[in-house]
């Protein structure tokens, strides 16, 4: 029986230097090679969580993830397959200022280079392929992005088991676990807003995230199931506001409302419709879809969508 694959995650960290995009490469001490920052998944981690942790450990930079760039798969010397997931990550001036990097036993140096130089400096072809994927975003003019994170509330007590109003149904023990488990993954995108349906099961789902980030929950009936079923929900204006703000936001809502939320994101950004929209809305409890949009031109359409489930 073959050994299980080794999973890892990382990012193409980028910034503007003299008006030109540069990417960050690391010179590894032991191997004497040049690679993109990345590392293996620790037990209990999700891939986005790993990417953020590994980048900070290797480069001293605290990052927020951007668009997913793809997956590299190759064989290690011991024959095991290694699968690495990558994102883009814009590095802010503040992150540079607070970098804690010093040369160490794992990374001898870090270097900002142009995309062209990165292709020639990198030691491994799979890394070059990821740089090429990032270069396509640069050519499209959609490197700087923000995300709307559509989150389905955690598992709630069933209606038949609850005597109170539907909006007051609480989370089950599993739902409480889901609410806690999503925090380290969602914070990989550093949300700036948390918006929730007024239903207890939604507010309780994002409460741990609000506590971890210090962001106040904005409660609204725009995304509530009761208002939606009564034809009183105002998803369109809510999504329009979120797109105009160009800030990464979490929107916690209900299974029946999520298709409308994704539909309105597509309409607000001039995106083509397709199965990818309905797939992104078909979420299990506690799961979420990250919809990436261009910060410079949201009307350019959805750049990418990725879906994640809680790890617990």
Short mmCIF file of C-alpha atoms in Angstrom, two decimals:
data_model
loop_
_atom_site.label_atom_id
_atom_site.label_comp_id
_atom_site.label_asym_id
_atom_site.label_seq_id
_atom_site.Cartn_x
_atom_site.Cartn_y
_atom_site.Cartn_z
CA UNK A 1 0.00 0.00 0.00
CA UNK A 2 1.38 3.41 -0.96
CA UNK A 3 2.08 6.04 1.67
CA UNK A 4 -0.49 8.85 1.99
CA UNK A 5 0.29 12.11 0.23
CA UNK A 6 1.99 14.96 2.06
CA UNK A 7 -0.10 18.14 1.99
CA UNK A 8 1.35 21.62 2.17
CA UNK A 9 0.34 25.21 1.47
CA UNK A 10 1.97 28.51 0.65
CA UNK A 11 1.56 31.73 -1.29
CA UNK A 12 3.09 33.99 -3.88
CA UNK A 13 3.71 37.04 -1.73
CA UNK A 14 3.84 40.21 -3.79
CA UNK A 15 4.23 43.98 -3.48
CA UNK A 16 4.85 47.01 -5.66
CA UNK A 17 8.42 48.32 -5.70
CA UNK A 18 8.99 51.44 -7.81
CA UNK A 19 5.67 50.79 -9.50
CA UNK A 20 6.55 47.24 -10.56
CA UNK A 21 5.28 43.98 -9.09
CA UNK A 22 7.88 41.97 -7.21
CA UNK A 23 7.42 38.53 -5.63
CA UNK A 24 9.10 37.08 -2.58
CA UNK A 25 11.44 34.10 -2.83
CA UNK A 26 13.19 32.28 0.00
CA UNK A 27 16.73 30.88 -0.04
CA UNK A 28 16.63 27.75 2.08
CA UNK A 29 19.60 27.06 4.32
CA UNK A 30 19.84 23.26 4.33
CA UNK A 31 18.83 22.55 0.73
CA UNK A 32 20.64 25.49 -0.84
CA UNK A 33 17.68 26.11 -3.14
CA UNK A 34 15.28 28.95 -3.98
CA UNK A 35 11.54 28.41 -3.56
CA UNK A 36 8.17 30.02 -2.89
CA UNK A 37 7.25 30.22 0.82
CA UNK A 38 5.29 27.13 1.83
CA UNK A 39 5.16 24.33 4.38
CA UNK A 40 3.46 21.15 5.53
CA UNK A 41 0.03 21.03 7.11
CA UNK A 42 0.09 20.49 10.86
CA UNK A 43 -2.47 18.10 12.41
CA UNK A 44 -5.88 19.76 12.65
CA UNK A 45 -4.99 22.62 10.31
CA UNK A 46 -6.77 23.64 7.14
CA UNK A 47 -4.77 24.55 4.05
CA UNK A 48 -5.39 28.33 4.25
CA UNK A 49 -4.40 28.28 7.91
CA UNK A 50 -1.20 26.44 7.02
CA UNK A 51 -0.33 28.92 4.28
CA UNK A 52 -0.58 31.90 6.64
CA UNK A 53 1.36 30.20 9.43
CA UNK A 54 4.15 28.93 7.20
CA UNK A 55 4.65 32.28 5.49
CA UNK A 56 5.01 34.01 8.84
CA UNK A 57 7.39 31.33 10.12
CA UNK A 58 9.59 31.44 7.01
CA UNK A 59 9.50 35.15 6.15
CA UNK A 60 8.40 36.92 9.33
CA UNK A 61 5.46 38.45 7.44
CA UNK A 62 1.84 38.41 8.59
CA UNK A 63 -0.30 38.02 5.47
CA UNK A 64 -3.90 37.93 4.32
CA UNK A 65 -4.57 35.45 1.55
CA UNK A 66 -5.92 36.52 -1.81
CA UNK A 67 -6.86 34.50 -4.87
CA UNK A 68 -6.08 30.76 -5.07
CA UNK A 69 -3.38 30.15 -7.68
CA UNK A 70 -3.52 26.41 -8.09
CA UNK A 71 -2.01 23.17 -6.86
CA UNK A 72 1.38 21.58 -7.43
CA UNK A 73 1.80 17.82 -7.19
CA UNK A 74 5.12 16.01 -7.41
CA UNK A 75 6.96 13.01 -5.99
CA UNK A 76 9.38 13.30 -3.08
CA UNK A 77 12.65 11.37 -2.96
CA UNK A 78 11.00 8.75 -0.74
CA UNK A 79 8.31 8.17 -3.37
CA UNK A 80 5.48 9.90 -1.51
CA UNK A 81 3.40 12.41 -3.40
CA UNK A 82 3.48 16.01 -2.19
CA UNK A 83 0.47 18.22 -2.93
CA UNK A 84 0.87 21.96 -2.37
CA UNK A 85 -1.95 24.52 -2.52
CA UNK A 86 -1.04 28.14 -3.28
CA UNK A 87 -2.66 31.55 -2.98
CA UNK A 88 -1.61 35.06 -3.89
CA UNK A 89 -0.93 37.38 -0.95
CA UNK A 90 -0.35 41.11 -1.23
CA UNK A 91 2.14 42.30 1.37
CA UNK A 92 1.26 45.62 2.93
CA UNK A 93 3.75 48.30 3.93
CA UNK A 94 2.73 47.68 7.54
CA UNK A 95 3.57 43.98 7.24
CA UNK A 96 6.99 44.85 5.81
CA UNK A 97 7.60 47.29 8.64
CA UNK A 98 6.74 44.67 11.25
CA UNK A 99 8.56 41.74 9.66
CA UNK A 100 10.38 39.59 12.19
CA UNK A 101 12.62 37.74 9.74
CA UNK A 102 16.24 36.98 10.60
CA UNK A 103 18.39 34.37 8.82
CA UNK A 104 17.99 31.00 10.52
CA UNK A 105 18.58 27.28 10.19
CA UNK A 106 15.69 26.92 7.74
CA UNK A 107 15.78 30.09 5.65
CA UNK A 108 19.08 31.84 4.93
CA UNK A 109 17.63 34.83 3.08
CA UNK A 110 14.49 36.29 1.53
CA UNK A 111 14.53 38.24 -1.71
CA UNK A 112 12.08 40.44 -3.62
CA UNK A 113 12.47 39.99 -7.37
CA UNK A 114 10.50 40.71 -10.53
CA UNK A 115 8.35 37.97 -12.02
CA UNK A 116 10.84 37.56 -14.86
CA UNK A 117 13.74 37.07 -12.46
CA UNK A 118 11.70 34.74 -10.27
CA UNK A 119 11.29 32.34 -13.19
CA UNK A 120 15.06 32.07 -13.59
CA UNK A 121 15.91 32.05 -9.87
CA UNK A 122 13.50 29.31 -8.74
CA UNK A 123 15.00 25.86 -8.34
CA UNK A 124 11.90 23.81 -9.22
CA UNK A 125 9.59 23.73 -12.23
CA UNK A 126 6.36 23.40 -10.16
CA UNK A 127 7.21 26.70 -8.46
CA UNK A 128 7.69 28.36 -11.85
CA UNK A 129 4.25 27.08 -12.88
CA UNK A 130 2.70 28.80 -9.86
CA UNK A 131 4.53 32.04 -10.68
CA UNK A 132 3.13 31.75 -14.21
CA UNK A 133 -0.38 31.41 -12.76
CA UNK A 134 0.18 34.58 -10.75
CA UNK A 135 1.55 36.34 -13.83
CA UNK A 136 -1.75 35.66 -15.60
CA UNK A 137 -3.57 37.57 -12.86
CA UNK A 138 -1.11 40.42 -13.31
CA UNK A 139 -1.77 40.46 -17.05
CA UNK A 140 -5.53 40.52 -16.35
CA UNK A 141 -5.12 43.41 -13.91
CA UNK A 142 -6.74 41.56 -11.00
CA UNK A 143 -3.89 41.10 -8.53
CA UNK A 144 -5.40 43.31 -5.81
CA UNK A 145 -8.57 41.61 -4.59
CA UNK A 146 -11.07 41.47 -1.77
CA UNK A 147 -13.43 38.65 -0.82
CA UNK A 148 -17.06 38.18 0.06
CA UNK A 149 -17.27 35.09 2.25
CA UNK A 150 -20.72 33.48 2.13
CA UNK A 151 -21.12 31.37 5.27
CA UNK A 152 -23.91 28.96 6.13
CA UNK A 153 -24.69 28.90 9.84
CA UNK A 154 -23.65 25.94 11.96
CA UNK A 155 -25.85 22.94 12.64
CA UNK A 156 -28.99 24.09 14.47
CA UNK A 157 -31.68 22.37 16.50
CA UNK A 158 -34.33 20.99 14.14
CA UNK A 159 -37.63 22.95 13.90
CA UNK A 160 -39.62 19.98 15.19
CA UNK A 161 -37.46 19.87 18.30
CA UNK A 162 -37.86 23.57 19.11
CA UNK A 163 -41.01 25.13 20.55
CA UNK A 164 -39.99 28.76 20.15
CA UNK A 165 -39.96 31.01 17.07
CA UNK A 166 -37.85 29.70 14.20
CA UNK A 167 -35.45 32.66 14.30
CA UNK A 168 -34.52 31.75 17.89
CA UNK A 169 -33.45 28.16 17.19
CA UNK A 170 -29.99 27.65 18.76
CA UNK A 171 -26.99 25.74 17.50
CA UNK A 172 -26.50 22.13 18.47
CA UNK A 173 -23.27 21.02 20.13
CA UNK A 174 -21.97 20.17 16.67
CA UNK A 175 -22.93 23.63 15.45
CA UNK A 176 -21.04 25.24 18.32
CA UNK A 177 -17.98 23.18 17.36
CA UNK A 178 -18.34 24.26 13.74
CA UNK A 179 -18.54 27.92 14.76
CA UNK A 180 -15.26 27.62 16.65
CA UNK A 181 -13.57 25.56 13.93
CA UNK A 182 -14.12 28.05 11.10
CA UNK A 183 -12.30 30.88 12.87
CA UNK A 184 -8.66 30.06 11.98
CA UNK A 185 -9.58 29.39 8.35
CA UNK A 186 -11.68 32.50 7.74
CA UNK A 187 -9.13 34.73 9.48
CA UNK A 188 -6.62 33.70 6.80
CA UNK A 189 -8.38 36.32 4.62
CA UNK A 190 -8.46 38.92 7.42
CA UNK A 191 -12.12 39.97 7.10
CA UNK A 192 -12.93 43.59 7.88
CA UNK A 193 -16.70 43.21 8.25
CA UNK A 194 -18.99 40.53 9.69
CA UNK A 195 -22.63 40.67 8.59
CA UNK A 196 -25.22 38.21 9.86
CA UNK A 197 -28.85 37.32 9.58
CA UNK A 198 -30.67 38.26 12.77
CA UNK A 199 -31.45 34.59 13.45
CA UNK A 200 -29.84 33.23 16.61
CA UNK A 201 -28.22 30.34 14.73
CA UNK A 202 -26.41 32.78 12.43
CA UNK A 203 -25.33 35.29 15.07
CA UNK A 204 -24.03 32.47 17.27
CA UNK A 205 -22.09 31.01 14.34
CA UNK A 206 -20.08 34.19 13.79
CA UNK A 207 -19.73 35.09 17.48
CA UNK A 208 -16.36 33.26 17.90
CA UNK A 209 -15.06 34.93 14.73
CA UNK A 210 -16.13 38.33 16.04
CA UNK A 211 -14.43 37.63 19.36
CA UNK A 212 -11.20 36.55 17.64
CA UNK A 213 -11.05 39.53 15.28
CA UNK A 214 -12.57 42.26 17.43
CA UNK A 215 -15.07 43.03 14.66
CA UNK A 216 -18.61 43.92 15.70
CA UNK A 217 -21.35 41.80 14.13
CA UNK A 218 -23.76 43.77 11.96
CA UNK A 219 -27.15 42.06 12.25
CA UNK A 220 -29.63 42.52 9.44
CA UNK A 221 -32.87 41.00 8.18
CA UNK A 222 -31.57 41.38 4.62
CA UNK A 223 -30.17 37.86 4.83
CA UNK A 224 -32.67 36.25 7.23
CA UNK A 225 -34.63 33.18 6.20
CA UNK A 226 -37.89 34.50 7.66
CA UNK A 227 -37.69 37.71 5.62
CA UNK A 228 -36.62 35.78 2.52
CA UNK A 229 -39.56 33.39 2.72
CA UNK A 230 -41.94 36.31 3.22
CA UNK A 231 -40.51 38.15 0.22
CA UNK A 232 -39.15 40.91 2.45
CA UNK A 233 -35.42 40.22 2.25
CA UNK A 234 -33.28 42.82 0.50
CA UNK A 235 -30.30 40.77 -0.61
CA UNK A 236 -29.58 42.94 -3.64
CA UNK A 237 -28.97 46.20 -1.79
CA UNK A 238 -26.93 44.41 0.85
CA UNK A 239 -24.64 42.78 -1.69
CA UNK A 240 -24.37 46.02 -3.64
CA UNK A 241 -23.17 47.78 -0.51
CA UNK A 242 -20.60 45.07 0.17
CA UNK A 243 -19.25 45.20 -3.39
CA UNK A 244 -19.01 48.99 -3.34
CA UNK A 245 -17.10 48.93 -0.07
CA UNK A 246 -14.37 46.70 -1.58
CA UNK A 247 -13.60 45.28 1.85
CA UNK A 248 -13.40 41.60 2.72
CA UNK A 249 -16.61 40.66 4.53
CA UNK A 250 -18.24 37.57 6.00
CA UNK A 251 -21.96 37.18 5.30
CA UNK A 252 -23.62 34.53 7.48
CA UNK A 253 -26.99 33.33 6.25
CA UNK A 254 -29.21 30.30 5.61
CA UNK A 255 -29.32 27.46 3.09
CA UNK A 256 -32.39 28.81 1.24
CA UNK A 257 -30.93 32.34 1.04
CA UNK A 258 -27.39 31.48 -0.06
CA UNK A 259 -28.29 30.88 -3.75
CA UNK A 260 -29.75 34.39 -3.87
CA UNK A 261 -26.63 35.83 -2.23
CA UNK A 262 -24.33 34.18 -4.78
CA UNK A 263 -26.68 35.16 -7.61
CA UNK A 264 -26.60 38.80 -6.54
CA UNK A 265 -22.80 38.79 -6.22
CA UNK A 266 -22.65 37.58 -9.82
CA UNK A 267 -25.09 40.28 -10.98
CA UNK A 268 -23.33 43.04 -9.04
CA UNK A 269 -20.00 42.21 -10.67
CA UNK A 270 -21.15 41.48 -14.22
CA UNK A 271 -20.14 37.84 -13.87
CA UNK A 272 -21.35 35.11 -16.17
CA UNK A 273 -23.74 32.63 -14.61
CA UNK A 274 -23.08 28.93 -14.49
CA UNK A 275 -22.93 25.84 -12.34
CA UNK A 276 -20.03 27.32 -10.40
CA UNK A 277 -22.43 29.83 -8.83
CA UNK A 278 -24.96 27.23 -7.71
CA UNK A 279 -22.16 24.93 -6.54
CA UNK A 280 -20.74 27.71 -4.36
CA UNK A 281 -24.17 28.21 -2.77
CA UNK A 282 -24.79 24.52 -2.04
CA UNK A 283 -23.10 24.61 1.36
CA UNK A 284 -23.31 22.20 4.25
CA UNK A 285 -23.82 23.73 7.69
CA UNK A 286 -20.70 25.52 8.90
CA UNK A 287 -19.19 25.65 5.40
CA UNK A 288 -18.41 28.76 3.39
CA UNK A 289 -17.50 29.95 -0.09
CA UNK A 290 -14.89 32.66 -0.61
CA UNK A 291 -15.77 34.79 -3.63
CA UNK A 292 -12.74 36.76 -4.84
CA UNK A 293 -13.34 40.09 -6.59
CA UNK A 294 -11.05 42.70 -8.11
CA UNK A 295 -10.52 45.60 -5.70
CA UNK A 296 -9.59 47.92 -8.56
CA UNK A 297 -12.52 46.95 -10.78
CA UNK A 298 -15.21 44.74 -9.18
CA UNK A 299 -17.22 44.85 -12.41
CA UNK A 300 -14.48 42.76 -14.04
CA UNK A 301 -16.37 39.77 -12.65
CA UNK A 302 -15.68 37.03 -10.15
CA UNK A 303 -11.97 36.22 -10.20
CA UNK A 304 -12.24 32.92 -8.32
CA UNK A 305 -14.40 31.00 -5.86
CA UNK A 306 -13.21 28.46 -3.31
CA UNK A 307 -15.26 26.50 -0.79
CA UNK A 308 -14.16 25.29 2.64
CA UNK A 309 -15.60 23.20 5.45
CA UNK A 310 -14.80 23.46 9.17
CA UNK A 311 -11.99 21.28 10.47
CA UNK A 312 -12.92 19.84 13.86
#
